[in-house]
Short mmCIF file of C-alpha atoms in Angstrom, two decimals:
data_model
loop_
_atom_site.label_atom_id
_atom_site.label_comp_id
_atom_site.label_asym_id
_atom_site.label_seq_id
_atom_site.Cartn_x
_atom_site.Cartn_y
_atom_site.Cartn_z
CA MET A 843 217.61 87.32 92.05
CA LEU A 844 218.39 84.86 95.23
CA VAL A 845 219.44 87.77 97.11
CA PHE A 846 216.27 89.59 96.22
CA ALA A 847 213.84 86.94 96.69
CA SER A 848 215.35 86.86 100.52
CA PHE A 849 215.20 90.65 100.57
CA THR A 850 211.38 90.10 99.86
CA TYR A 851 211.29 87.58 101.92
CA ALA A 852 212.81 89.91 105.21
CA LEU A 853 210.54 91.92 104.35
CA GLU A 854 207.22 89.58 104.25
CA GLU A 855 207.92 87.21 106.86
CA GLU A 856 205.71 90.05 109.59
CA LYS A 857 203.20 90.05 106.95
CA GLU A 858 203.30 86.08 106.53
CA GLN A 859 203.00 85.17 109.92
CA THR A 860 199.14 86.62 109.48
CA LEU A 861 198.51 85.24 106.61
CA GLN A 862 200.10 81.34 107.73
CA GLU A 863 197.66 82.28 111.10
CA GLU A 864 194.93 83.08 108.67
CA ILE A 865 194.74 80.33 107.20
CA THR A 866 195.16 77.81 109.43
CA GLU A 867 192.60 79.77 111.23
CA TYR A 868 190.77 79.37 107.81
CA ILE A 869 191.06 75.58 107.47
CA TYR A 870 189.65 75.58 111.73
CA HIS A 871 186.67 77.38 110.63
CA HIS A 872 186.08 75.19 107.54
CA VAL A 873 186.08 72.34 109.22
CA GLN A 874 183.98 72.88 111.92
CA ASP A 875 180.08 72.99 111.30
CA SER A 876 178.57 76.74 110.73
CA HIS A 877 175.33 78.47 111.29
CA ASP A 878 175.34 80.17 108.00
CA PHE A 879 175.79 78.79 104.91
CA SER A 880 178.95 80.90 103.36
CA LEU A 881 180.30 80.08 99.96
CA PHE A 882 183.00 82.48 100.33
CA SER A 883 184.14 85.67 101.57
CA THR A 884 186.18 88.77 101.19
CA LYS A 885 188.63 90.57 104.08
CA ASP A 886 188.83 94.40 103.54
CA LYS A 887 192.17 95.39 103.09
CA LYS A 888 192.11 99.06 104.93
CA THR A 889 189.18 97.62 108.09
CA GLY A 890 190.40 93.98 107.80
CA GLU A 891 186.97 93.57 108.21
CA LYS A 892 185.23 89.70 106.68
CA LYS A 893 182.96 89.86 104.40
CA TYR A 894 180.88 87.29 103.98
CA TYR A 895 179.34 85.78 100.78
CA GLY A 896 176.47 83.22 100.81
CA PHE A 897 172.80 82.30 102.15
CA PRO A 898 171.73 82.42 105.97
CA LEU A 899 170.76 78.91 107.73
CA PRO A 900 167.77 78.96 109.91
CA VAL A 901 168.49 78.86 113.73
CA ILE A 902 166.82 76.88 115.89
CA LEU A 903 167.43 77.33 120.20
CA VAL A 904 165.87 75.48 122.76
CA ASP A 905 165.45 77.43 125.79
CA ASP A 906 162.40 77.39 127.48
CA GLY A 907 160.14 77.33 124.55
CA VAL A 908 161.70 77.05 120.79
CA LYS A 909 163.88 79.94 119.35
CA PHE A 910 163.69 80.58 115.61
CA PHE A 911 165.46 83.14 113.90
CA MET A 912 167.28 83.75 110.70
CA SER A 913 171.60 82.96 111.42
CA SER A 914 171.83 86.80 109.42
CA LYS A 915 170.50 88.41 112.57
CA LEU A 916 173.54 87.02 114.47
CA ASP A 917 176.35 88.19 111.26
CA HIS A 918 178.61 85.76 112.37
CA GLY A 919 179.03 87.31 115.26
CA LYS A 920 178.96 90.60 115.16
CA LYS A 921 174.93 90.77 116.25
CA VAL A 922 173.81 90.01 119.82
CA VAL A 923 169.45 88.38 118.67
CA GLU A 924 166.77 89.87 121.32
CA SER A 925 163.92 86.19 120.56
CA SER A 926 161.18 86.50 123.63
CA GLY A 927 162.45 88.17 125.83
CA LYS A 928 166.73 87.00 126.07
CA TYR A 929 169.73 87.67 124.02
CA TYR A 930 171.97 85.51 122.44
CA LYS A 931 174.81 86.23 121.17
CA LEU A 932 177.92 83.25 118.20
CA TYR A 933 181.14 83.41 119.56
CA HIS A 934 183.56 81.24 117.85
CA GLY A 935 180.71 78.78 116.41
CA LYS A 936 178.85 78.51 118.99
CA ILE A 937 176.19 80.19 120.34
CA TYR A 938 175.39 81.74 123.80
CA GLU A 939 173.35 83.70 126.17
CA THR A 940 174.41 86.84 127.38
CA ASN A 941 173.04 90.21 128.26
CA SER A 942 171.57 92.46 126.03
CA GLU A 943 175.33 93.49 125.72
CA GLY A 944 176.73 90.78 123.68
CA TYR A 945 178.99 90.84 127.10
CA ILE A 946 181.21 86.95 127.44
CA SER A 947 182.25 86.14 130.19
CA TYR A 948 185.03 83.66 131.02
CA ASP A 949 186.48 81.47 133.78
CA GLU A 950 190.48 81.13 134.99
CA LYS A 951 190.97 78.70 131.93
CA GLY A 952 189.78 80.89 129.06
CA LYS A 953 186.87 79.19 128.56
CA VAL A 954 183.75 80.94 128.44
CA THR A 955 180.94 80.18 131.29
CA ASN A 956 177.82 82.18 129.85
CA ALA A 957 174.87 79.39 129.34
CA ARG A 958 173.92 77.35 126.09
CA PRO A 959 170.72 76.97 124.68
CA LEU A 960 170.13 73.69 122.81
CA ASP A 961 171.28 74.42 119.50
CA LEU A 962 169.34 72.34 117.22
CA SER A 963 169.64 74.78 114.49
CA ILE A 964 169.88 74.11 110.97
CA THR A 965 173.72 74.33 110.21
CA LYS A 966 175.71 74.30 107.36
CA SER A 967 176.34 70.69 107.60
CA VAL A 968 172.06 69.58 108.54
CA PHE A 969 171.35 70.94 105.66
CA SER A 970 173.75 68.55 102.99
CA ILE A 971 172.16 66.13 105.10
CA LEU A 972 169.32 66.35 103.76
CA LEU A 973 170.74 67.77 100.47
CA VAL A 974 172.20 64.65 100.32
CA SER A 975 168.87 62.21 101.65
CA ILE A 976 166.83 64.21 98.86
CA LEU A 977 169.12 63.48 96.34
CA MET A 978 169.40 60.11 97.26
CA PHE A 979 165.24 60.08 97.85
CA TYR A 980 165.24 61.15 94.42
CA LEU A 981 167.52 59.31 92.95
CA PHE A 982 166.97 56.03 94.46
CA ARG A 983 162.59 56.28 93.56
CA SER A 984 163.09 56.80 90.32
CA LEU A 985 165.50 53.73 89.56
CA ALA A 986 162.67 51.58 91.58
CA ARG A 987 160.06 53.58 88.71
CA SER A 988 162.29 53.44 86.43
CA TYR A 989 162.11 49.43 85.86
CA ASN A 990 158.11 49.53 85.70
CA ASP A 991 158.69 51.64 82.70
CA ASN A 992 161.14 49.57 81.13
CA ASN A 993 160.18 45.98 81.96
CA GLN A 994 162.65 46.26 84.48
CA ILE A 995 165.60 47.02 82.84
CA ALA A 996 167.05 50.37 84.60
CA LYS A 997 166.90 53.39 82.87
CA GLY A 998 168.78 56.41 83.21
CA VAL A 999 171.47 57.42 86.16
CA GLY A 1000 170.35 54.03 87.85
CA ARG A 1001 171.99 52.54 85.53
CA PHE A 1002 175.49 53.55 86.98
CA PHE A 1003 173.92 53.13 90.22
CA GLU A 1004 172.03 49.86 90.18
CA PRO A 1005 175.73 47.46 89.67
CA ILE A 1006 176.08 48.88 93.54
CA VAL A 1007 173.56 47.95 95.24
CA ILE A 1008 173.86 44.71 93.21
CA TYR A 1009 177.70 45.02 94.92
CA ILE A 1010 176.00 46.33 98.28
CA ARG A 1011 174.08 42.71 98.39
CA ASP A 1012 176.78 40.70 96.92
CA GLU A 1013 180.09 41.39 98.16
CA ILE A 1014 179.76 42.52 101.66
CA ALA A 1015 175.94 42.10 102.53
CA ILE A 1016 175.27 38.23 101.51
CA PRO A 1017 179.16 37.02 102.25
CA SER A 1018 179.28 39.05 106.44
CA ILE A 1019 175.27 37.82 107.10
CA GLY A 1020 174.24 35.19 104.70
CA GLU A 1021 172.09 34.37 102.57
CA GLU A 1022 168.63 34.27 104.19
CA LYS A 1023 169.55 37.07 106.86
CA HIS A 1024 170.69 39.68 105.37
CA LYS A 1025 167.87 40.81 103.86
CA LYS A 1026 166.19 42.66 107.01
CA TYR A 1027 169.65 44.30 106.61
CA MET A 1028 170.48 45.69 103.10
CA SER A 1029 168.23 48.41 103.38
CA PHE A 1030 170.28 50.28 106.17
CA LEU A 1031 173.41 48.57 104.54
CA LEU A 1032 173.23 50.09 101.41
CA THR A 1033 171.85 53.75 102.75
CA LEU A 1034 174.94 54.18 104.68
CA PHE A 1035 176.91 53.14 101.88
CA PHE A 1036 174.70 55.95 99.55
CA PHE A 1037 174.26 58.06 103.25
CA ILE A 1038 178.06 58.78 103.39
CA TRP A 1039 179.61 58.13 100.01
CA PHE A 1040 177.45 61.42 99.08
CA LEU A 1041 179.10 62.88 102.05
CA ASN A 1042 182.11 62.65 101.85
CA LEU A 1043 181.64 63.88 97.74
CA LEU A 1044 180.01 65.95 98.96
CA GLY A 1045 182.82 67.34 101.47
CA LEU A 1046 185.32 67.31 98.44
CA SER A 1047 182.80 69.90 96.29
CA PRO A 1048 184.18 73.67 96.46
CA LEU A 1049 181.22 73.36 98.37
CA GLY A 1050 183.22 73.53 101.55
CA VAL A 1051 181.00 71.31 103.53
CA ASN A 1052 182.70 68.61 105.75
CA ALA A 1053 179.21 66.61 107.57
CA THR A 1054 181.65 63.38 107.97
CA GLY A 1055 184.10 64.69 108.95
CA ASN A 1056 181.90 66.21 112.06
CA ILE A 1057 182.15 63.45 115.11
CA ALA A 1058 178.70 64.20 115.57
CA VAL A 1059 177.59 62.65 112.31
CA THR A 1060 179.52 59.19 112.37
CA PHE A 1061 178.70 59.31 115.86
CA GLY A 1062 175.27 58.94 114.62
CA LEU A 1063 175.21 56.08 111.82
CA ALA A 1064 177.88 54.68 114.14
CA LEU A 1065 175.23 54.36 116.38
CA VAL A 1066 172.56 53.32 114.70
CA THR A 1067 174.58 49.78 113.35
CA PHE A 1068 175.07 49.76 117.13
CA LEU A 1069 171.67 49.32 117.71
CA ILE A 1070 170.85 47.43 115.47
CA THR A 1071 174.08 45.36 115.63
CA ASN A 1072 172.59 44.80 119.92
CA LEU A 1073 169.35 44.26 119.15
CA THR A 1074 168.87 42.02 116.06
CA ALA A 1075 171.69 40.17 117.99
CA ASN A 1076 170.80 36.30 118.59
CA LYS A 1077 171.39 34.08 122.03
CA THR A 1078 174.66 33.02 120.28
CA TYR A 1079 175.77 36.61 120.31
CA TRP A 1080 175.59 36.52 123.95
CA LYS A 1081 176.73 32.85 124.49
CA HIS A 1082 179.82 33.65 122.42
CA ILE A 1083 180.24 37.93 124.79
CA PHE A 1084 179.63 36.43 128.49
CA TRP A 1085 180.12 32.86 127.86
CA MET A 1086 182.64 32.12 125.55
CA PRO A 1087 182.57 28.73 124.39
CA GLY A 1088 185.44 26.44 123.81
CA VAL A 1089 188.24 28.11 126.10
CA PRO A 1090 188.91 26.96 129.51
CA VAL A 1091 186.15 27.36 132.61
CA TRP A 1092 188.31 29.99 134.72
CA LEU A 1093 189.22 32.44 131.03
CA LYS A 1094 185.12 32.74 130.72
CA PRO A 1095 185.17 34.95 133.40
CA LEU A 1096 188.22 37.08 132.44
CA LEU A 1097 187.13 37.22 128.08
CA ALA A 1098 183.54 38.25 129.62
CA PRO A 1099 184.93 41.73 130.40
CA ILE A 1100 186.82 42.25 127.50
CA GLU A 1101 184.11 41.00 124.47
CA LEU A 1102 181.58 43.41 126.25
CA LEU A 1103 183.85 45.87 125.82
CA GLY A 1104 184.43 44.59 122.15
CA VAL A 1105 180.81 45.42 121.99
CA PHE A 1106 181.30 48.85 122.42
CA ILE A 1107 184.99 49.25 121.31
CA LYS A 1108 183.42 48.31 117.05
CA PRO A 1109 180.99 51.43 116.81
CA PHE A 1110 183.25 52.88 118.13
CA SER A 1111 185.96 52.57 116.07
CA LEU A 1112 183.38 52.63 112.67
CA MET A 1113 182.98 56.45 114.27
CA ILE A 1114 186.38 57.97 114.32
CA ARG A 1115 187.73 55.90 111.37
CA LEU A 1116 185.09 57.34 109.49
CA TYR A 1117 185.72 60.47 110.83
CA ALA A 1118 189.70 61.31 110.82
CA ASN A 1119 189.55 59.87 107.72
CA ILE A 1120 187.85 62.62 106.19
CA LEU A 1121 188.71 65.35 109.25
CA ALA A 1122 192.84 64.69 108.87
CA GLY A 1123 192.16 64.66 104.32
CA HIS A 1124 189.96 67.82 104.96
CA ILE A 1125 193.06 69.45 106.67
CA VAL A 1126 195.56 68.13 104.46
CA LEU A 1127 194.01 69.52 101.67
CA TYR A 1128 193.55 73.35 102.69
CA SER A 1129 197.22 73.40 103.94
CA LEU A 1130 198.42 71.98 100.41
CA ILE A 1131 196.38 74.46 99.30
CA GLY A 1132 197.31 76.85 101.90
CA LEU A 1133 201.05 76.60 100.73
CA ILE A 1134 200.31 77.76 97.26
CA PHE A 1135 199.33 81.29 98.78
CA ILE A 1136 203.13 80.99 101.21
CA PHE A 1137 205.03 80.13 98.72
CA LYS A 1138 204.39 82.52 95.96
CA ASN A 1139 206.51 81.55 94.04
CA LEU A 1140 206.04 79.53 90.57
CA VAL A 1141 208.17 76.62 91.43
CA GLY A 1142 206.41 76.75 94.85
CA SER A 1143 203.46 77.42 94.23
CA SER A 1144 203.84 74.90 91.14
CA LEU A 1145 204.55 71.58 93.17
CA SER A 1146 201.81 72.10 95.58
CA LEU A 1147 199.32 72.21 92.92
CA VAL A 1148 200.51 69.92 91.29
CA LEU A 1149 199.79 68.11 95.36
CA VAL A 1150 196.76 69.76 95.86
CA PHE A 1151 195.69 67.60 92.29
CA PHE A 1152 196.46 64.48 93.48
CA ILE A 1153 195.75 64.54 97.63
CA SER A 1154 192.27 65.29 95.43
CA ILE A 1155 191.93 62.26 93.72
CA ILE A 1156 193.02 60.21 96.88
CA GLU A 1157 190.09 61.90 98.63
CA VAL A 1158 187.76 61.05 96.25
CA LEU A 1159 188.75 57.29 96.43
CA VAL A 1160 189.12 58.04 100.01
CA ALA A 1161 185.37 59.14 100.06
CA LEU A 1162 184.69 55.36 98.28
CA LEU A 1163 186.62 53.87 100.40
CA GLN A 1164 185.30 55.02 103.60
CA ALA A 1165 181.12 54.78 103.42
CA TYR A 1166 182.18 50.88 101.64
CA ILE A 1167 185.04 50.31 105.12
CA PHE A 1168 182.06 51.18 107.56
CA THR A 1169 179.85 49.28 105.64
CA LEU A 1170 181.30 46.30 105.40
CA LEU A 1171 182.65 46.51 108.97
CA SER A 1172 178.26 47.16 109.67
CA ALA A 1173 177.37 44.50 107.55
CA LEU A 1174 181.15 41.74 109.76
CA TYR A 1175 179.48 42.67 113.02
CA PHE A 1176 175.54 42.63 112.32
CA GLY A 1177 176.72 39.00 111.07
CA PHE A 1178 178.68 38.09 114.62
CA ALA A 1179 174.72 38.63 115.41
CA VAL A 1180 173.08 36.91 113.06
CA GLN A 1181 175.75 33.65 112.81
CA GLU A 1182 174.04 30.03 114.70
CA ASP A 1183 176.47 28.21 116.40
CA ASP A 1184 177.87 25.91 114.28
CA HIS A 1185 181.55 25.95 115.62
CA MET B 906 189.81 64.24 123.87
CA GLU B 907 187.76 66.87 126.00
CA LYS B 908 188.03 69.22 123.39
CA LEU B 909 186.39 66.38 121.03
CA ILE B 910 183.73 66.23 123.40
CA SER B 911 183.36 69.99 123.98
CA GLU B 912 182.74 70.66 120.59
CA PHE B 913 180.39 67.84 120.53
CA SER B 914 177.73 69.58 118.48
CA SER B 915 173.94 67.67 120.05
CA GLY B 916 172.08 69.77 117.22
CA LEU B 917 173.51 68.05 114.61
CA PHE B 918 173.49 64.98 116.30
CA PHE B 919 169.92 65.09 116.79
CA TRP B 920 169.42 66.29 113.66
CA GLN B 921 171.52 63.77 111.19
CA THR B 922 170.66 60.89 113.28
CA ILE B 923 166.44 61.76 112.95
CA ILE B 924 167.49 62.28 109.57
CA PHE B 925 169.04 59.20 108.82
CA VAL B 926 166.43 56.86 110.02
CA THR B 927 163.78 58.67 108.34
CA LEU B 928 165.66 58.47 105.89
CA ILE B 929 166.35 54.36 105.62
CA PHE B 930 163.12 53.74 106.51
CA LEU B 931 161.85 56.55 103.50
CA LEU B 932 164.32 54.93 101.20
CA ARG B 933 162.85 51.08 102.31
CA LYS B 934 159.59 51.75 101.38
CA TYR B 935 160.14 53.77 98.49
CA ALA B 936 163.60 52.24 96.97
CA TRP B 937 165.03 49.55 98.11
CA LYS B 938 162.35 47.62 98.45
CA PRO B 939 161.19 47.86 95.31
CA ILE B 940 164.65 48.02 93.61
CA LEU B 941 165.98 44.91 95.28
CA ASP B 942 162.57 42.33 94.65
CA THR B 943 163.23 43.07 91.04
CA VAL B 944 166.72 42.79 90.71
CA ASN B 945 165.18 39.63 93.28
CA GLU B 946 162.87 39.11 90.16
CA ARG B 947 164.66 40.23 87.25
CA GLU B 948 167.96 37.59 88.53
CA LYS B 949 165.34 34.77 89.03
CA SER B 950 163.86 35.15 85.35
CA ILE B 951 167.30 35.07 83.96
CA ARG B 952 168.73 31.89 85.63
CA ASP B 953 164.91 29.65 84.93
CA SER B 954 165.44 31.26 80.95
CA LEU B 955 169.44 30.35 81.20
CA ASN B 956 167.77 26.91 82.36
CA SER B 957 165.13 26.27 79.81
CA ALA B 958 167.72 27.44 77.20
CA LYS B 959 169.72 24.64 78.26
CA GLU B 960 167.51 22.49 79.08
CA ALA B 961 165.54 22.92 75.45
CA LYS B 962 169.43 22.69 74.12
CA LYS B 963 169.61 19.17 75.52
CA GLU B 964 166.73 18.43 74.33
CA MET B 965 167.53 18.90 70.88
CA GLU B 966 170.82 17.70 70.74
CA ASN B 967 168.42 14.26 72.08
CA MET B 968 166.30 14.73 68.75
CA GLN B 969 169.40 15.47 66.99
CA ALA B 970 170.82 12.07 68.31
CA GLU B 971 168.40 9.99 67.69
CA ASN B 972 167.16 12.01 63.91
CA LYS B 973 170.93 10.64 63.15
CA LYS B 974 169.99 7.07 64.53
CA ILE B 975 167.73 7.08 62.66
CA LEU B 976 169.23 8.05 59.45
CA GLN B 977 172.21 5.99 60.40
CA GLU B 978 169.34 3.59 60.12
CA ALA B 979 167.49 3.97 57.30
CA ARG B 980 171.04 4.76 55.51
CA ALA B 981 171.57 0.72 56.57
CA GLU B 982 168.86 -0.63 55.79
CA SER B 983 169.15 0.75 52.44
CA ASP B 984 172.09 -0.68 51.76
CA ALA B 985 171.18 -3.58 52.91
CA MET B 986 168.64 -3.67 50.03
CA VAL B 987 170.88 -3.21 47.36
CA ASN B 988 173.09 -5.37 48.37
CA GLN B 989 170.34 -7.78 47.86
CA ALA B 990 168.93 -6.80 44.94
CA LYS B 991 172.26 -6.38 43.20
CA GLN B 992 173.20 -10.39 45.44
CA SER B 993 169.17 -11.09 43.62
CA GLY B 994 170.24 -9.84 40.24
CA LYS B 995 173.32 -11.54 39.85
CA GLU B 996 172.42 -14.16 41.13
CA LEU B 997 169.76 -13.65 37.89
CA ILE B 998 171.91 -13.66 35.76
CA GLU B 999 173.91 -16.06 36.40
CA LYS B 1000 170.99 -18.20 36.71
CA ALA B 1001 169.59 -16.83 32.88
CA LYS B 1002 172.94 -17.32 31.76
CA SER B 1003 173.33 -20.61 33.24
CA GLU B 1004 169.98 -21.89 31.39
CA ALA B 1005 170.85 -20.24 28.70
CA ARG B 1006 174.63 -22.37 28.64
CA SER B 1007 172.24 -25.77 29.02
CA GLU B 1008 169.68 -24.68 26.63
CA ALA B 1009 172.13 -24.24 24.25
CA GLU B 1010 174.10 -27.59 24.81
CA LYS B 1011 171.40 -28.95 24.22
CA ILE B 1012 169.73 -27.95 21.78
CA LEU B 1013 173.54 -28.06 19.55
CA THR B 1014 173.31 -31.48 20.84
CA GLN B 1015 170.21 -31.98 19.45
CA ALA B 1016 171.06 -31.12 16.32
CA ARG B 1017 174.28 -32.73 16.66
CA SER B 1018 172.65 -35.77 17.30
CA SER B 1019 170.10 -35.05 14.53
CA ILE B 1020 173.25 -34.25 12.00
CA GLU B 1021 174.96 -37.68 12.98
CA ASN B 1022 171.21 -39.63 12.27
CA GLU B 1023 170.92 -36.76 9.26
CA LYS B 1024 174.82 -37.84 8.34
CA ARG B 1025 174.08 -41.79 9.19
CA ALA B 1026 170.86 -41.81 7.03
CA ALA B 1027 172.29 -39.99 4.07
CA MET B 1028 174.85 -42.80 4.57
CA ASN B 1029 173.01 -45.51 4.61
CA GLU B 1030 171.27 -43.69 1.24
CA ILE B 1031 174.12 -43.89 -0.36
CA LYS B 1032 175.55 -47.03 0.38
CA ASN B 1033 172.39 -48.32 -0.86
CA GLN B 1034 173.03 -46.30 -3.74
CA VAL B 1035 175.71 -47.25 -4.15
CA ALA B 1036 174.99 -51.19 -3.94
CA ASP B 1037 172.24 -50.62 -6.07
CA LEU B 1038 174.15 -48.71 -8.24
CA SER B 1039 177.45 -51.04 -8.53
CA ILE B 1040 174.30 -54.05 -8.08
CA GLU B 1041 173.42 -52.60 -11.12
CA ILE B 1042 176.41 -51.96 -12.94
CA ALA B 1043 177.63 -55.10 -11.43
CA SER B 1044 175.26 -56.70 -13.28
CA LYS B 1045 175.51 -54.66 -16.40
CA VAL B 1046 178.71 -55.13 -16.70
CA LEU B 1047 178.46 -58.87 -16.34
CA GLU B 1048 175.62 -59.09 -19.75
CA GLN B 1049 178.26 -56.86 -21.82
CA GLU B 1050 181.27 -59.50 -20.68
CA LEU B 1051 178.50 -61.77 -21.55
CA ASP B 1052 178.04 -60.06 -24.69
CA LYS B 1053 181.41 -58.59 -26.44
CA ASP B 1054 185.07 -58.63 -24.09
CA LYS B 1055 185.79 -56.18 -25.50
CA ASN B 1056 183.73 -52.93 -24.90
CA HIS B 1057 183.59 -54.06 -21.28
CA GLN B 1058 185.77 -50.85 -20.21
CA ASP B 1059 184.28 -48.69 -22.17
CA TYR B 1060 180.87 -49.49 -20.90
CA ILE B 1061 181.51 -49.35 -17.63
CA ASP B 1062 183.18 -45.86 -17.93
CA LYS B 1063 180.45 -45.13 -19.44
CA LEU B 1064 178.02 -46.08 -16.93
CA LEU B 1065 180.00 -43.95 -14.30
CA ASN B 1066 180.08 -40.47 -15.78
CA GLU B 1067 176.10 -41.65 -16.25
CA LYS B 1068 176.14 -41.72 -12.60
CA LYS B 1069 178.37 -38.57 -12.22
CA PHE B 1070 176.23 -36.76 -13.65
CA ASN B 1071 173.79 -38.16 -11.26
#
């Protein structure tokens, strides 16, 4: 039996290499943003041609005016699209300007030298963000409305979310920012928490969305935290940065650049933390799912399945945890920005 | 790091920021403000209700204590009244008894004295009668003696017998 197994293993070694490569490629593609919303794909065994199932999304390019067409025209990079005299081609997930034949030129390092138009397409991630936003709006609007109809008591699905809203107010905002100043930050903190949480959960769904694991999204979130922190900061905050009280005078100029750097490092850490956690979670999950196909035997595959199951549960926890951490740290930064000089 | 920057999708960043900021403002107006207002209002009303309930309880306790006090006072008063009544009843009985006793004594004394008087009067009467009788007998005896000595004794006896019948 063992001999037989190793024999088949030797036979399939070459094939397995390609399977591993395929899985790697699949994971890579999955964690990237995409211009289509593809749900799954099949591969023709004879021709090796991939067939995608899903729906196209609008492509919006800003290149001497706004160009608009559906992503189905790009056909996953197989076709060149002509739009008002210019030609575009999808290459490794990015849209490049090409000639009518779709020629891609490279420099000596193998980098593409073709020009890239400003791509404001409604990509898969943008689509998910929109979806989550609409869902959130509907959900919390209905919660707000249910109070009027039901004598100030939440009704329906809002009952589940109301304690979370109160938790964010009582356990995150008030302890970090303070009783009297937390109010103006509540809208941001609540939106932030549910936005990240829902996007994280959507990322765990079989739809295969990876919005919060994309650095552009986390950068956008961290930027808003950064702007709110520094735009609402009071005198004490700036004094603590540029002229730290309570330390010897000769130390003050030394501390200023460090503190100033901290202003940027704080939101930067927020950005990296969320991005890295979600991306790593997705890669681990997909690698383990890939392992099921690589093992191809009962013991290994079922072991991988169990692992996938547990990692999935952990990822559900991480989805909540990362949303909580991002919100809590944002609240703490706001707290630093508005605290009064009392020590 | 270089790859991270080259892979950075400005389009996604653009949409993300716009959608997110819009969402904050939309939710603030249509969801968070009404939700938080309602929650705060509700909490306030709960707190107020609890406080008023506590106050009512306190008031009731005070009232109960007062009632108890009043009840105790009333009980003490009634006890005192009963005791007093008992006392006065006893006294009354005692007084009546003593009065009755003295009255009885008085009556007894009176009766005794009147008996004594009657007795004395009777004795006197007897004495007088005896004296008269004696005198009569004596005079008769003397008369008999004078008549006939022999018949003295018989005569006296006869007389005595006569007197006995009286």
